[in-house]
Short mmCIF file of C-alpha atoms in Angstrom, two decimals:
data_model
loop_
_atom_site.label_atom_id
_atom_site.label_comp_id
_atom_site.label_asym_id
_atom_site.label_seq_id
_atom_site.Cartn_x
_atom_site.Cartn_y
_atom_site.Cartn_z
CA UNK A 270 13.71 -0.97 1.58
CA UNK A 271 13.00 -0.33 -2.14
CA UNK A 272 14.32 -3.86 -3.18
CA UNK A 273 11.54 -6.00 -2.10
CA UNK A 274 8.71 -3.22 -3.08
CA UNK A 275 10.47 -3.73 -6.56
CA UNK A 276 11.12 -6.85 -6.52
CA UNK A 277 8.04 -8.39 -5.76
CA UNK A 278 4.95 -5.71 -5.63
CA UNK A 279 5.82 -3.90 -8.87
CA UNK A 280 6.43 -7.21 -11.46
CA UNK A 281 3.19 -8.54 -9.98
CA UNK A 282 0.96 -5.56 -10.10
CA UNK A 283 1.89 -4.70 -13.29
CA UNK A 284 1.56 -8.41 -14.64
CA UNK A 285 -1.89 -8.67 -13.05
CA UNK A 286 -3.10 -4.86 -14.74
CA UNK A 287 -4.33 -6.35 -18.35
CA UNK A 288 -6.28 -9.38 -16.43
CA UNK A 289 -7.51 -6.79 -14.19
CA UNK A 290 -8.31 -5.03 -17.12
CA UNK A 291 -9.95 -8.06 -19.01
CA UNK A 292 -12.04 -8.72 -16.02
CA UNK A 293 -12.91 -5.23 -14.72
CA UNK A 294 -16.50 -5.48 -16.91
CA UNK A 295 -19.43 -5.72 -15.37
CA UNK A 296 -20.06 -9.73 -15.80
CA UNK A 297 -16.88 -10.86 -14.38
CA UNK A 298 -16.22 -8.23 -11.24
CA UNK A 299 -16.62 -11.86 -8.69
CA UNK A 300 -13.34 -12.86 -10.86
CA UNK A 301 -11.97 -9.38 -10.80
CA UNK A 302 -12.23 -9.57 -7.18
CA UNK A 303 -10.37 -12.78 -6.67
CA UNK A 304 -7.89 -12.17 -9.36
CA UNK A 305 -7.27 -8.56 -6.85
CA UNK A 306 -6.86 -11.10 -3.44
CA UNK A 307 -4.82 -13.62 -5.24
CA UNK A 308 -2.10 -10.94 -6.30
CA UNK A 309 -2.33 -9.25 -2.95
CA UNK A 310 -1.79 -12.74 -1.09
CA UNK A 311 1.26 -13.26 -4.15
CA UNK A 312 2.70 -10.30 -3.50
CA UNK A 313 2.38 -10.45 0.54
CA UNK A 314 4.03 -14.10 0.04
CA UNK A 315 7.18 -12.74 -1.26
CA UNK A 316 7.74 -9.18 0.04
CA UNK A 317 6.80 -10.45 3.98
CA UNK A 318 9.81 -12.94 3.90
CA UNK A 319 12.08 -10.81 2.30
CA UNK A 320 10.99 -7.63 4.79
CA UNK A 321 11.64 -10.14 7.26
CA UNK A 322 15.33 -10.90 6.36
CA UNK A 323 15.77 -6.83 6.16
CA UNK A 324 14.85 -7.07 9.74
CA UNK A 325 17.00 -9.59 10.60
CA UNK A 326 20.04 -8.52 8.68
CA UNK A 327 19.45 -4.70 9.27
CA UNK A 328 23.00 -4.15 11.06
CA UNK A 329 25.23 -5.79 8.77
CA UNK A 330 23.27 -4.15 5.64
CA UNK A 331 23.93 -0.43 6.92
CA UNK A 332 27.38 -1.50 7.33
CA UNK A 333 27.63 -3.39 4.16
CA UNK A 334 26.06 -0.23 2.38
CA UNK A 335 27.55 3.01 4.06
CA UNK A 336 31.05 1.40 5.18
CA UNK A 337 32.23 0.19 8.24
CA UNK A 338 35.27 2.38 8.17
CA UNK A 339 32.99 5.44 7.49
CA UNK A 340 29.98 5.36 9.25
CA UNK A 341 30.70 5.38 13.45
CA UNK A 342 28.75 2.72 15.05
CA UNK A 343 26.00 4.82 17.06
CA UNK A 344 25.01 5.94 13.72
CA UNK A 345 25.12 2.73 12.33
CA UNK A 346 22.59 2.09 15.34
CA UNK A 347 20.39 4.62 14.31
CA UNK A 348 20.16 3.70 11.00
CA UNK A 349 19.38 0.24 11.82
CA UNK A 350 16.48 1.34 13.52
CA UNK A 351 14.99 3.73 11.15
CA UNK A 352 15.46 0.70 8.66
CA UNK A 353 13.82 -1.67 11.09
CA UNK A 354 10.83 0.72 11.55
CA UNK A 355 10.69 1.01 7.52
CA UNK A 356 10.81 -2.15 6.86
CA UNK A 357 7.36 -2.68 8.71
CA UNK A 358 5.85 -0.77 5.83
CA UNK A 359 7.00 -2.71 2.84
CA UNK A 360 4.25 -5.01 2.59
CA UNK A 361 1.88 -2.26 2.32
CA UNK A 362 3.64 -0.34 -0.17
CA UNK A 363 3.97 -3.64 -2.43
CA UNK A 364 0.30 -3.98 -2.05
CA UNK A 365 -0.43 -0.09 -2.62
CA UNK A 366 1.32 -1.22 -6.18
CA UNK A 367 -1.64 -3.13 -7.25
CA UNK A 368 -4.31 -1.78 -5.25
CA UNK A 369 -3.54 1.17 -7.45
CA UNK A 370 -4.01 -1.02 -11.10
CA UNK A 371 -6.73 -2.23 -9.62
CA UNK A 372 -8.82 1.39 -9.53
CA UNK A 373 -7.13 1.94 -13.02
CA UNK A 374 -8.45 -1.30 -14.61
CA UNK A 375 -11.69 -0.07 -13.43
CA UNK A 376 -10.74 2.97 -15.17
CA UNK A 377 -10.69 5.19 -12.10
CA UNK A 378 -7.83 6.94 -11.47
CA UNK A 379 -9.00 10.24 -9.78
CA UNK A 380 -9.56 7.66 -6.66
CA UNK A 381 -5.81 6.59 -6.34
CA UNK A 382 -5.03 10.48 -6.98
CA UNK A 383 -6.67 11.15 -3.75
CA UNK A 384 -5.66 8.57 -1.91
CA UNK A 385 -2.38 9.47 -2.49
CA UNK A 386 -2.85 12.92 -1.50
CA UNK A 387 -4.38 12.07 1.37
CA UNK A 388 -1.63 9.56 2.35
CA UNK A 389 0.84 12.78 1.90
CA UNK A 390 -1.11 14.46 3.77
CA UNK A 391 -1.28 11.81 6.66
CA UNK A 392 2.61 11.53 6.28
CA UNK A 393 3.68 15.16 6.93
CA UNK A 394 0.80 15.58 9.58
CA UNK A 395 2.62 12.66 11.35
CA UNK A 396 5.52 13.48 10.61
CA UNK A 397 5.20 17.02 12.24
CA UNK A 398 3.78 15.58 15.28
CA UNK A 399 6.20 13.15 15.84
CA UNK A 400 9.14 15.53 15.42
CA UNK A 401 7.34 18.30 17.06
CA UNK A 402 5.37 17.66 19.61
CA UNK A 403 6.50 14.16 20.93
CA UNK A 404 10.27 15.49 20.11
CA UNK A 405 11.21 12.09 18.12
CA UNK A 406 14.64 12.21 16.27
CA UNK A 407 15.17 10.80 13.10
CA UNK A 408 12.69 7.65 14.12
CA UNK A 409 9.51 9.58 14.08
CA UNK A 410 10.04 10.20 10.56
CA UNK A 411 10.33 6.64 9.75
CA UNK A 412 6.87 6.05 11.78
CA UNK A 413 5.62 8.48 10.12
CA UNK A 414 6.13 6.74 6.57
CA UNK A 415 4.74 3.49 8.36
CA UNK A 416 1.56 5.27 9.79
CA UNK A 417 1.21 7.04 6.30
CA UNK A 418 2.04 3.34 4.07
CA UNK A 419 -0.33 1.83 6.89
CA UNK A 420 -3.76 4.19 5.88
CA UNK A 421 -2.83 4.35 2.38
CA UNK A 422 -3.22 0.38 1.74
CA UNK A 423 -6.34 0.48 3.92
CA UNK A 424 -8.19 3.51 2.19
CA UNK A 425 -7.24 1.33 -1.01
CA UNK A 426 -9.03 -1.64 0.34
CA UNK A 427 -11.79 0.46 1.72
CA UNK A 428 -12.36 2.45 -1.82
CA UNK A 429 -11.73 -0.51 -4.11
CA UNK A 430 -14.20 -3.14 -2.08
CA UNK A 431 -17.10 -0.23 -2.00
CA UNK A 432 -16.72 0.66 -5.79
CA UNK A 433 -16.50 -3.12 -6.93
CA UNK A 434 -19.33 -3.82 -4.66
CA UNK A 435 -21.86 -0.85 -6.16
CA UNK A 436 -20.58 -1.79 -9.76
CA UNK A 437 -21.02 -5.13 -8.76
CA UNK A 438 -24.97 -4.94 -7.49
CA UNK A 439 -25.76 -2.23 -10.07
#
């Protein structure tokens, strides 16, 4: 699951953080903006495909990685699915990689430190009901990480459109 968030989202948002940086002044926030959405649409290029093939392949990768000889197959089962409900969540933690060089270009990074929190937050609250109350096994965990990955990347979108739009108009 890691491999395509640094693969693809990392190299690109950290590539795109001195433009961001260049253009994060007042007179060029339009280009700031589009510089943000062409990244986001780079990154979503790349990491949806290769989430994709995770999906397809999810089987033969848990038996690739843990052993066929070691790992019975009802657990190889289970971890196919926990990796197939993970794998939903990679393009929003690629784009969580730049989203969050975006708020630090603009040289805001007690924004990201909340958002974060808050995503935590989200993930064990989740987490605890899925496990809990609903009685999920290992599953709701993994929902849980896609419900948190999910809000994060859309509290980043929320946050960074509303502070480049009052920079932008001020």
């Amino acid at each position: 699951m890691a491999i395509p968030i640094r693969l693809f989202g990392v190299p690109i948002s950290q590539a795109s953080l001195p433009f961001l940086s260049q253009e994060s002044d007042k007179k060029q926030l339009i280009q700031f903006k589009k510089l943000v959405t062409q990244s986001l649409n780079q990154i979503s290029f790349l990491s949806m495909p290769a989430a994709a093939l995770l999906l397809i392949l999810r089987i033969p990768i848990v038996r690739l990685v843990f052993g066929a000889d070691n790992f019975p197959w009802r657990t190889t089962v289970m971890t196919s699915r926990v990796l197939a409900i993970i794998v939903l969540s990679i393009g929003f933690q690629a784009m969580t990689q730049l989203l969050v060089r975006a708020f630090y270009a603009l040289k805001d990074t007690m924004t990201p430190f909340y958002i974060i929190g808050g995503s935590a937050l989200a993930y064990f609250f989740t987490a605890w009901i899925f496990v809990f109350v609903l009685g999920s096994d290992v599953t709701g965990i993994a929902w849980a990480l896609f419900v948190a990955a999910v809000l994060e990347s859309v509290a980043f979108i929320i946050f960074l459109e509303r502070k480049v739009e009052h920079q932008l108009f001020d």
